[in-house]
PDB file of C-alpha atoms in Angstrom:
ATOM      1  CA  GLU A  24     113.016 106.809  98.419  1.00 95.00           C
ATOM      2  CA  ILE A  25     111.795 104.365  95.825  1.00 97.00           C
ATOM      3  CA  VAL A  26     110.980 106.040  92.520  1.00 97.00           C
ATOM      4  CA  LEU A  27     108.263 104.449  90.404  1.00 98.00           C
ATOM      5  CA  THR A  28     108.429 105.402  86.725  1.00 98.00           C
ATOM      6  CA  GLN A  29     105.316 104.789  84.700  1.00 98.00           C
ATOM      7  CA  SER A  30     105.191 104.563  80.939  1.00 95.00           C
ATOM      8  CA  PRO A  31     103.876 105.732  78.656  1.00 96.00           C
ATOM      9  CA  ALA A  32     102.642 109.034  80.073  1.00 97.00           C
ATOM     10  CA  THR A  33      99.632 108.859  77.781  1.00 97.00           C
ATOM     11  CA  LEU A  34      98.140 105.895  75.970  1.00 98.00           C
ATOM     12  CA  SER A  35      95.669 106.636  73.159  1.00 98.00           C
ATOM     13  CA  LEU A  36      93.470 103.678  72.369  1.00 97.00           C
ATOM     14  CA  SER A  37      89.999 102.824  71.136  1.00 97.00           C
ATOM     15  CA  PRO A  38      87.317 100.923  73.078  1.00 97.00           C
ATOM     16  CA  GLY A  39      87.839  97.212  72.718  1.00 97.00           C
ATOM     17  CA  GLU A  40      91.587  97.496  72.364  1.00 98.00           C
ATOM     18  CA  ARG A  41      94.128  96.058  74.791  1.00 98.00           C
ATOM     19  CA  ALA A  42      95.971  98.450  77.116  1.00 98.00           C
ATOM     20  CA  THR A  43      99.397  97.697  78.530  1.00 98.00           C
ATOM     21  CA  LEU A  44     100.734 100.029  81.205  1.00 98.00           C
ATOM     22  CA  SER A  45     104.224  99.773  82.681  1.00 98.00           C
ATOM     23  CA  CYS A  46     105.625 100.642  86.132  1.00 98.00           C
ATOM     24  CA  ARG A  47     109.341 100.370  86.837  1.00 98.00           C
ATOM     25  CA  ALA A  48     110.795 100.662  90.337  1.00 98.00           C
ATOM     26  CA  SER A  49     114.192 102.187  91.109  1.00 98.00           C
ATOM     27  CA  GLN A  50     114.961  99.077  93.159  1.00 97.00           C
ATOM     28  CA  SER A  51     113.252  95.805  93.794  1.00 98.00           C
ATOM     29  CA  VAL A  52     109.941  96.019  95.631  1.00 97.00           C
ATOM     30  CA  GLY A  53     109.300  92.259  95.456  1.00 97.00           C
ATOM     31  CA  SER A  54     105.637  91.767  94.648  1.00 97.00           C
ATOM     32  CA  PHE A  55     104.477  94.602  96.857  1.00 97.00           C
ATOM     33  CA  LEU A  56     102.977  96.780  94.193  1.00 98.00           C
ATOM     34  CA  ALA A  57      99.451  98.024  93.607  1.00 98.00           C
ATOM     35  CA  TRP A  58      97.584  99.710  90.750  1.00 98.00           C
ATOM     36  CA  TYR A  59      94.912 102.358  91.111  1.00 98.00           C
ATOM     37  CA  GLN A  60      92.475 103.981  88.725  1.00 98.00           C
ATOM     38  CA  GLN A  61      91.495 107.613  89.135  1.00 98.00           C
ATOM     39  CA  LYS A  62      88.748 109.452  87.297  1.00 97.00           C
ATOM     40  CA  PRO A  63      88.303 113.235  87.324  1.00 94.00           C
ATOM     41  CA  GLY A  64      86.911 114.513  90.599  1.00 94.00           C
ATOM     42  CA  GLN A  65      87.207 111.117  92.263  1.00 96.00           C
ATOM     43  CA  ALA A  66      89.583 109.516  94.715  1.00 97.00           C
ATOM     44  CA  PRO A  67      91.802 106.723  93.450  1.00 97.00           C
ATOM     45  CA  ARG A  68      90.291 103.239  93.323  1.00 97.00           C
ATOM     46  CA  LEU A  69      92.371 100.187  94.165  1.00 97.00           C
ATOM     47  CA  LEU A  70      92.462  97.742  91.250  1.00 97.00           C
ATOM     48  CA  ILE A  71      95.346  95.340  91.837  1.00 97.00           C
ATOM     49  CA  PHE A  72      97.422  94.556  94.939  1.00 96.00           C
ATOM     50  CA  ASP A  73     100.529  92.446  95.459  1.00 96.00           C
ATOM     51  CA  ALA A  74     101.256  92.809  91.751  1.00 97.00           C
ATOM     52  CA  SER A  75      98.615  90.411  90.474  1.00 97.00           C
ATOM     53  CA  ASN A  76      95.631  90.185  92.833  1.00 96.00           C
ATOM     54  CA  ARG A  77      92.442  91.913  91.817  1.00 96.00           C
ATOM     55  CA  ALA A  78      90.759  93.919  94.556  1.00 95.00           C
ATOM     56  CA  THR A  79      87.177  93.244  95.487  1.00 93.00           C
ATOM     57  CA  GLY A  80      84.742  93.990  92.716  1.00 95.00           C
ATOM     58  CA  ILE A  81      87.343  94.650  90.018  1.00 97.00           C
ATOM     59  CA  PRO A  82      86.426  93.153  86.599  1.00 98.00           C
ATOM     60  CA  ALA A  83      88.487  90.308  85.215  1.00 98.00           C
ATOM     61  CA  ARG A  84      89.607  92.393  82.249  1.00 98.00           C
ATOM     62  CA  PHE A  85      92.097  94.050  84.627  1.00 98.00           C
ATOM     63  CA  SER A  86      95.212  92.001  85.347  1.00 98.00           C
ATOM     64  CA  GLY A  87      98.583  92.704  86.818  1.00 98.00           C
ATOM     65  CA  SER A  88     101.929  90.980  86.476  1.00 98.00           C
ATOM     66  CA  GLY A  89     105.551  91.405  87.335  1.00 98.00           C
ATOM     67  CA  SER A  90     107.907  91.331  90.287  1.00 98.00           C
ATOM     68  CA  GLY A  91     111.132  92.967  91.368  1.00 97.00           C
ATOM     69  CA  THR A  92     111.415  96.177  89.391  1.00 98.00           C
ATOM     70  CA  ASP A  93     109.134  95.701  86.381  1.00 98.00           C
ATOM     71  CA  PHE A  94     105.360  95.539  86.534  1.00 98.00           C
ATOM     72  CA  THR A  95     102.524  95.636  84.031  1.00 98.00           C
ATOM     73  CA  LEU A  96      98.843  96.443  84.251  1.00 98.00           C
ATOM     74  CA  THR A  97      96.817  94.994  81.379  1.00 98.00           C
ATOM     75  CA  ILE A  98      93.288  95.894  80.446  1.00 98.00           C
ATOM     76  CA  SER A  99      92.306  93.137  78.026  1.00 97.00           C
ATOM     77  CA  SER A 100      89.531  94.998  76.212  1.00 97.00           C
ATOM     78  CA  LEU A 101      88.895  98.654  77.034  1.00 98.00           C
ATOM     79  CA  GLU A 102      85.423  99.637  78.106  1.00 98.00           C
ATOM     80  CA  PRO A 103      84.305 103.296  77.907  1.00 97.00           C
ATOM     81  CA  GLU A 104      84.545 103.627  81.671  1.00 97.00           C
ATOM     82  CA  ASP A 105      88.200 102.524  81.680  1.00 98.00           C
ATOM     83  CA  PHE A 106      89.504 105.754  80.149  1.00 98.00           C
ATOM     84  CA  ALA A 107      91.152 107.326  83.201  1.00 98.00           C
ATOM     85  CA  LEU A 108      94.410 107.870  85.010  1.00 98.00           C
ATOM     86  CA  TYR A 109      96.306 104.900  86.419  1.00 98.00           C
ATOM     87  CA  TYR A 110      98.896 104.937  89.209  1.00 98.00           C
ATOM     88  CA  CYS A 111     101.176 102.316  90.653  1.00 98.00           C
ATOM     89  CA  GLN A 112     102.204 102.303  94.325  1.00 98.00           C
ATOM     90  CA  GLN A 113     104.803 100.320  96.298  1.00 98.00           C
ATOM     91  CA  ARG A 114     104.540  99.204  99.884  1.00 96.00           C
ATOM     92  CA  ASN A 115     107.929  97.564 100.328  1.00 95.00           C
ATOM     93  CA  TYR A 116     109.790 100.655 101.511  1.00 95.00           C
ATOM     94  CA  TRP A 117     109.162 103.816 103.522  1.00 95.00           C
ATOM     95  CA  PRO A 118     107.903 106.201 102.486  1.00 96.00           C
ATOM     96  CA  ARG A 119     105.208 104.539 100.402  1.00 96.00           C
ATOM     97  CA  THR A 120     105.463 106.002  96.931  1.00 97.00           C
ATOM     98  CA  PHE A 121     103.350 106.337  93.830  1.00 98.00           C
ATOM     99  CA  GLY A 122     104.222 106.577  90.167  1.00 97.00           C
ATOM    100  CA  GLN A 123     103.460 109.752  88.261  1.00 96.00           C
ATOM    101  CA  GLY A 124     100.582 108.144  86.379  1.00 97.00           C
ATOM    102  CA  THR A 125      99.554 106.993  82.922  1.00 98.00           C
ATOM    103  CA  LYS A 126      96.574 108.539  81.242  1.00 98.00           C
ATOM    104  CA  VAL A 127      94.504 106.179  79.077  1.00 98.00           C
ATOM    105  CA  GLU A 128      92.613 108.349  76.623  1.00 97.00           C
ATOM    106  CA  ILE A 129      90.212 107.683  73.813  1.00 95.00           C
ATOM    107  CA  LYS A 130      91.850 107.710  70.422  1.00 93.00           C
TER     108      LYS A 130
ATOM    109  CA  GLN B  28      82.253  99.305 105.260  1.00 86.00           C
ATOM    110  CA  VAL B  29      84.645 101.975 106.445  1.00 93.00           C
ATOM    111  CA  GLN B  30      83.913 105.431 105.107  1.00 96.00           C
ATOM    112  CA  LEU B  31      86.118 108.492 105.486  1.00 97.00           C
ATOM    113  CA  GLN B  32      85.343 112.189 105.295  1.00 98.00           C
ATOM    114  CA  GLU B  33      87.889 114.997 105.342  1.00 98.00           C
ATOM    115  CA  SER B  34      87.121 118.449 106.699  1.00 97.00           C
ATOM    116  CA  GLY B  35      89.019 121.630 107.310  1.00 94.00           C
ATOM    117  CA  PRO B  36      89.683 125.124 105.966  1.00 94.00           C
ATOM    118  CA  GLY B  37      90.074 125.425 102.237  1.00 94.00           C
ATOM    119  CA  LEU B  38      92.415 128.432 102.495  1.00 97.00           C
ATOM    120  CA  VAL B  39      95.491 128.794 104.668  1.00 97.00           C
ATOM    121  CA  LYS B  40      97.937 131.684 104.724  1.00 97.00           C
ATOM    122  CA  PRO B  41     101.621 131.093 104.103  1.00 97.00           C
ATOM    123  CA  SER B  42     103.637 130.273 107.221  1.00 97.00           C
ATOM    124  CA  GLN B  43     100.506 129.234 109.101  1.00 97.00           C
ATOM    125  CA  THR B  44      99.361 125.745 110.123  1.00 97.00           C
ATOM    126  CA  LEU B  45      97.135 123.567 107.960  1.00 97.00           C
ATOM    127  CA  SER B  46      94.727 121.486 110.052  1.00 98.00           C
ATOM    128  CA  LEU B  47      92.565 118.741 108.621  1.00 98.00           C
ATOM    129  CA  ILE B  48      90.283 116.169 110.244  1.00 98.00           C
ATOM    130  CA  CYS B  49      89.200 112.795 108.905  1.00 98.00           C
ATOM    131  CA  THR B  50      86.021 111.395 110.356  1.00 98.00           C
ATOM    132  CA  VAL B  51      85.665 107.636 110.239  1.00 96.00           C
ATOM    133  CA  SER B  52      82.335 105.840 110.001  1.00 96.00           C
ATOM    134  CA  GLY B  53      81.553 102.172 109.676  1.00 93.00           C
ATOM    135  CA  GLY B  54      84.611 101.206 111.635  1.00 91.00           C
ATOM    136  CA  SER B  55      86.428 102.012 114.839  1.00 91.00           C
ATOM    137  CA  ILE B  56      89.509 104.188 115.007  1.00 90.00           C
ATOM    138  CA  ARG B  57      90.502 101.913 117.909  1.00 89.00           C
ATOM    139  CA  SER B  58      90.734  98.876 115.669  1.00 87.00           C
ATOM    140  CA  ASP B  59      94.113  97.228 115.397  1.00 84.00           C
ATOM    141  CA  THR B  60      93.234  96.258 111.862  1.00 84.00           C
ATOM    142  CA  TYR B  61      93.735  99.613 110.193  1.00 88.00           C
ATOM    143  CA  TYR B  62      96.406 102.208 109.666  1.00 92.00           C
ATOM    144  CA  TRP B  63      94.932 105.674 109.149  1.00 95.00           C
ATOM    145  CA  SER B  64      96.771 107.563 106.457  1.00 96.00           C
ATOM    146  CA  TRP B  65      97.012 110.952 104.773  1.00 98.00           C
ATOM    147  CA  ILE B  66      97.820 111.302 101.083  1.00 98.00           C
ATOM    148  CA  ARG B  67      97.883 114.450  98.959  1.00 98.00           C
ATOM    149  CA  GLN B  68      97.707 115.278  95.292  1.00 97.00           C
ATOM    150  CA  HIS B  69      99.122 118.475  93.903  1.00 94.00           C
ATOM    151  CA  PRO B  70      96.904 120.009  91.176  1.00 88.00           C
ATOM    152  CA  GLY B  71      97.276 117.983  88.027  1.00 85.00           C
ATOM    153  CA  LYS B  72     100.007 115.860  89.591  1.00 89.00           C
ATOM    154  CA  GLY B  73     100.572 112.500  91.186  1.00 91.00           C
ATOM    155  CA  LEU B  74     100.018 111.223  94.709  1.00 96.00           C
ATOM    156  CA  GLU B  75     102.251 111.770  97.726  1.00 97.00           C
ATOM    157  CA  TYR B  76     102.035 109.636 100.888  1.00 97.00           C
ATOM    158  CA  LEU B  77     102.225 111.971 103.912  1.00 97.00           C
ATOM    159  CA  GLY B  78     102.003 109.647 106.877  1.00 96.00           C
ATOM    160  CA  HIS B  79      99.816 107.563 109.133  1.00 95.00           C
ATOM    161  CA  ILE B  80      98.727 106.784 112.642  1.00 94.00           C
ATOM    162  CA  TYR B  81      97.966 103.413 114.173  1.00 91.00           C
ATOM    163  CA  TYR B  82      95.357 102.755 116.878  1.00 85.00           C
ATOM    164  CA  SER B  83      98.143 102.545 119.450  1.00 86.00           C
ATOM    165  CA  GLY B  84      99.138 106.108 118.674  1.00 88.00           C
ATOM    166  CA  SER B  85     102.327 105.279 116.799  1.00 92.00           C
ATOM    167  CA  THR B  86     102.852 107.524 113.806  1.00 94.00           C
ATOM    168  CA  TYR B  87     104.957 107.930 110.700  1.00 94.00           C
ATOM    169  CA  SER B  88     105.540 111.053 108.636  1.00 96.00           C
ATOM    170  CA  ASN B  89     107.169 111.300 105.241  1.00 96.00           C
ATOM    171  CA  PRO B  90     110.684 112.773 105.601  1.00 95.00           C
ATOM    172  CA  SER B  91     109.854 115.027 102.637  1.00 95.00           C
ATOM    173  CA  LEU B  92     107.725 117.063 105.052  1.00 95.00           C
ATOM    174  CA  HIS B  93     110.794 117.933 107.124  1.00 93.00           C
ATOM    175  CA  SER B  94     109.131 117.273 110.493  1.00 93.00           C
ATOM    176  CA  ARG B  95     106.328 119.759 109.764  1.00 96.00           C
ATOM    177  CA  ALA B  96     103.546 117.146 110.045  1.00 97.00           C
ATOM    178  CA  THR B  97     101.772 115.880 113.125  1.00 97.00           C
ATOM    179  CA  ILE B  98      99.163 113.123 112.875  1.00 97.00           C
ATOM    180  CA  SER B  99      96.964 112.437 115.864  1.00 95.00           C
ATOM    181  CA  VAL B 100      93.813 110.559 116.784  1.00 94.00           C
ATOM    182  CA  ASP B 101      90.697 111.492 118.752  1.00 93.00           C
ATOM    183  CA  ARG B 102      89.198 108.185 119.845  1.00 92.00           C
ATOM    184  CA  SER B 103      86.155 109.790 121.425  1.00 93.00           C
ATOM    185  CA  LYS B 104      85.140 111.289 118.060  1.00 95.00           C
ATOM    186  CA  ASN B 105      86.391 108.451 115.857  1.00 95.00           C
ATOM    187  CA  GLN B 106      88.596 110.933 114.017  1.00 96.00           C
ATOM    188  CA  PHE B 107      92.198 111.399 113.109  1.00 96.00           C
ATOM    189  CA  SER B 108      93.884 114.613 112.072  1.00 97.00           C
ATOM    190  CA  LEU B 109      96.771 116.133 110.210  1.00 98.00           C
ATOM    191  CA  LYS B 110      98.555 119.332 111.179  1.00 98.00           C
ATOM    192  CA  LEU B 111     101.162 120.750 108.825  1.00 98.00           C
ATOM    193  CA  THR B 112     103.113 123.749 110.051  1.00 97.00           C
ATOM    194  CA  SER B 113     104.863 126.559 108.177  1.00 97.00           C
ATOM    195  CA  VAL B 114     102.962 125.980 104.969  1.00 97.00           C
ATOM    196  CA  THR B 115     103.956 127.409 101.617  1.00 97.00           C
ATOM    197  CA  ALA B 116     102.377 127.462  98.194  1.00 96.00           C
ATOM    198  CA  ALA B 117     103.959 124.076  97.608  1.00 96.00           C
ATOM    199  CA  ASP B 118     101.514 122.623 100.135  1.00 97.00           C
ATOM    200  CA  THR B 119      98.527 123.597  97.977  1.00 97.00           C
ATOM    201  CA  ALA B 120      96.949 120.282  97.143  1.00 97.00           C
ATOM    202  CA  LEU B 121      93.979 117.967  97.393  1.00 97.00           C
ATOM    203  CA  TYR B 122      94.329 116.140 100.691  1.00 98.00           C
ATOM    204  CA  TYR B 123      92.874 112.673 101.147  1.00 98.00           C
ATOM    205  CA  CYS B 124      92.563 110.469 104.184  1.00 98.00           C
ATOM    206  CA  ALA B 125      92.685 106.764 103.366  1.00 97.00           C
ATOM    207  CA  THR B 126      93.010 103.349 104.908  1.00 95.00           C
ATOM    208  CA  ASP B 127      93.365  99.718 104.001  1.00 91.00           C
ATOM    209  CA  THR B 128      90.375  97.564 104.864  1.00 86.00           C
ATOM    210  CA  SER B 129      90.994  94.562 102.707  1.00 78.00           C
ATOM    211  CA  GLY B 130      93.491  92.855 104.970  1.00 76.00           C
ATOM    212  CA  SER B 131      96.421  93.824 102.789  1.00 78.00           C
ATOM    213  CA  PRO B 132      98.190  96.590 104.701  1.00 80.00           C
ATOM    214  CA  TRP B 133      99.315  99.679 102.863  1.00 88.00           C
ATOM    215  CA  TYR B 134      97.109  99.236  99.839  1.00 94.00           C
ATOM    216  CA  PHE B 135      94.455 101.931 100.095  1.00 95.00           C
ATOM    217  CA  ASP B 136      91.007 100.658  99.293  1.00 94.00           C
ATOM    218  CA  SER B 137      89.016 103.204 101.267  1.00 95.00           C
ATOM    219  CA  TRP B 138      89.425 106.924 100.614  1.00 97.00           C
ATOM    220  CA  GLY B 139      87.684 110.126 101.535  1.00 98.00           C
ATOM    221  CA  GLN B 140      86.467 112.344  98.763  1.00 97.00           C
ATOM    222  CA  GLY B 141      89.386 114.717  99.299  1.00 97.00           C
ATOM    223  CA  THR B 142      89.561 118.302 100.441  1.00 97.00           C
ATOM    224  CA  LEU B 143      91.322 121.044  98.507  1.00 97.00           C
ATOM    225  CA  VAL B 144      93.643 123.242 100.510  1.00 98.00           C
ATOM    226  CA  THR B 145      95.016 126.391  98.944  1.00 97.00           C
ATOM    227  CA  VAL B 146      97.903 128.216 100.556  1.00 97.00           C
ATOM    228  CA  SER B 147      97.688 131.878  99.684  1.00 96.00           C
ATOM    229  CA  SER B 148      97.746 135.262 101.371  1.00 95.00           C
TER     230      SER B 148
END
């Protein structure tokens, strides 16, 4: 099974700052990687698919990059509603797998 | 817009069978566009993909479940279901049904609200 390792586990930032989240795959997943945001008591929300494509309705401050084994989610300027958990997920191999998550918290 | 709603018992005894239903609205379970999936989240933990069913009836279950999972579809009710046998405390989790509606298979853009299942005697 493909293991996705996210770093850091927790990111402490202030509103307006730039957030950079990392996801590393145990083997190449091509560009078949997505990012999700999850807030307490809510289901995950798809942000980015195929490494760099924003899902419908996702603000332009969210961007994704990378391919192969190393991927990055960038939030250019944190809004108050962006403080949440973020997960990556690969769809290149079975079973589909998720990273363990990065928590973006208010500093 | 496809909407999903999980239902089922919140408490299951160890060694028994967990049974959940996902009711689909705003779309047809017969559609060849969607794969209907189950995903769970252990308390305070990450997400685990459990399996899926396609409109044709073909299914996939995560090997980590050791053949304990059965996913089926009820076309007359526009529902699909998950049965997990021989449950233990390790199966205590928030269970989601989900699907991909954006045209990019296996990226989940439609989720139910989740249902918490506790395995305890």
